[in-house]
Amino acid sequence: MTIDEMLAQARARLDRPDPRRAAEMVAAGAFLVDTRPGWQRADEGEIDGAMIIERNHVEWRLDPTSDARIPEAVDHDVTWILFCSEGYSSSLAAASLQDLGLRNATDLDGGYRAWEREFGG
């Protein structure tokens, strides 16, 4: 399997919202999670209200059965919308969360850059 095939498999099971729909989902109670490393957030900017959980911590912080979970990780029904810079690593991370039973996990189509194009920096 190649990384492109792995990405395609991950995305085939994700309902990836565009920025407008993601904003509507957040208004309805979903959580937006920025998985980019600090240097990338500093370079590109941030989305107001997004949680910051870098990629290497995502599963431990969002799995409701983990001792390292955040308070918002109350059950497997929480809607998590992950994003990275362009929506590649966040697709793989969202699929990993689905593998843990977090059925409403997904990622932002186009990542931070799509959000920035839609709403500004």
XYZ file of C-alpha atoms in Angstrom:
121
model
C 0.000 0.000 0.000
C 1.211 3.523 -0.775
C 0.552 6.643 1.282
C -1.768 7.889 -1.472
C -3.795 4.679 -1.209
C -3.861 4.945 2.576
C -5.064 8.552 2.342
C -7.758 7.600 -0.178
C -8.977 4.802 2.114
C -9.094 7.169 5.075
C -10.990 9.837 3.172
C -13.469 7.328 1.732
C -14.978 6.930 5.201
C -14.805 10.577 6.287
C -17.544 13.135 5.715
C -15.118 16.033 5.260
C -16.819 19.416 5.717
C -15.710 22.509 3.846
C -14.960 25.575 6.011
C -18.524 26.962 5.925
C -20.083 23.661 6.929
C -17.400 23.113 9.577
C -18.245 26.508 11.101
C -21.926 25.502 11.185
C -21.010 22.205 12.835
C -18.946 24.010 15.479
C -21.879 26.353 16.149
C -23.976 23.210 16.708
C -21.500 21.738 19.220
C -18.661 20.124 17.248
C -15.062 20.774 18.284
C -12.453 22.116 15.861
C -8.992 20.694 16.617
C -5.747 22.130 15.230
C -3.184 19.324 14.928
C -0.353 21.420 13.452
C 2.941 21.820 15.308
C 3.647 25.127 17.021
C 6.056 26.392 14.370
C 3.417 25.891 11.673
C 0.702 27.665 13.667
C 3.117 30.547 14.271
C 3.954 30.709 10.560
C 0.432 30.331 9.130
C -1.889 31.593 11.849
C -4.635 30.060 13.969
C -8.406 29.701 13.937
C -10.083 31.447 16.861
C -11.727 28.956 19.173
C -9.943 25.889 17.820
C -8.435 23.500 20.334
C -4.727 22.900 19.893
C -3.773 19.239 20.127
C -0.660 18.440 18.126
C -0.802 15.336 15.956
C 1.296 13.131 18.219
C -1.225 13.566 21.083
C -4.562 13.358 19.239
C -5.603 9.779 20.014
C -4.674 10.009 23.706
C -6.456 13.340 24.237
C -9.671 12.543 22.356
C -10.269 8.887 23.261
C -12.817 8.978 26.106
C -11.279 5.822 27.613
C -7.773 7.317 27.848
C -6.350 8.505 31.159
C -4.839 11.415 29.170
C -8.153 12.557 27.641
C -9.278 16.177 27.695
C -12.490 17.080 29.574
C -14.454 17.480 26.328
C -13.789 13.835 25.371
C -16.883 12.644 27.224
C -17.901 9.765 24.947
C -17.536 8.217 21.498
C -20.289 10.428 20.026
C -18.462 13.768 20.227
C -17.931 15.389 16.822
C -14.262 16.228 16.303
C -13.190 18.179 13.201
C -9.419 17.953 12.908
C -7.315 20.142 10.670
C -3.714 20.483 9.634
C -2.298 22.854 7.046
C -3.836 21.344 3.900
C -5.880 18.378 5.127
C -3.558 15.440 4.565
C -2.279 14.390 7.989
C -5.589 15.403 9.556
C -7.421 12.914 7.312
C -5.182 10.118 8.570
C -5.628 11.278 12.175
C -9.427 11.410 11.825
C -9.454 7.883 10.394
C -7.355 6.761 13.361
C -9.939 8.259 15.722
C -12.683 6.404 13.868
C -10.672 3.210 14.377
C -10.913 3.950 18.121
C -14.702 4.126 17.842
C -15.048 7.902 17.565
C -17.545 7.591 14.736
C -18.105 11.352 14.335
C -14.429 12.201 13.874
C -13.563 13.872 10.585
C -11.292 16.553 9.188
C -11.607 19.910 7.496
C -11.464 19.585 3.717
C -8.464 21.659 2.625
C -7.251 22.280 6.172
C -6.233 25.630 7.605
C -5.451 27.041 4.179
C -9.026 26.430 2.991
C -10.364 28.094 6.151
C -8.058 31.066 5.608
C -9.209 31.421 1.980
C -12.852 31.301 3.083
C -12.753 33.457 6.213
C -9.391 35.239 6.153
C -6.446 34.773 8.482
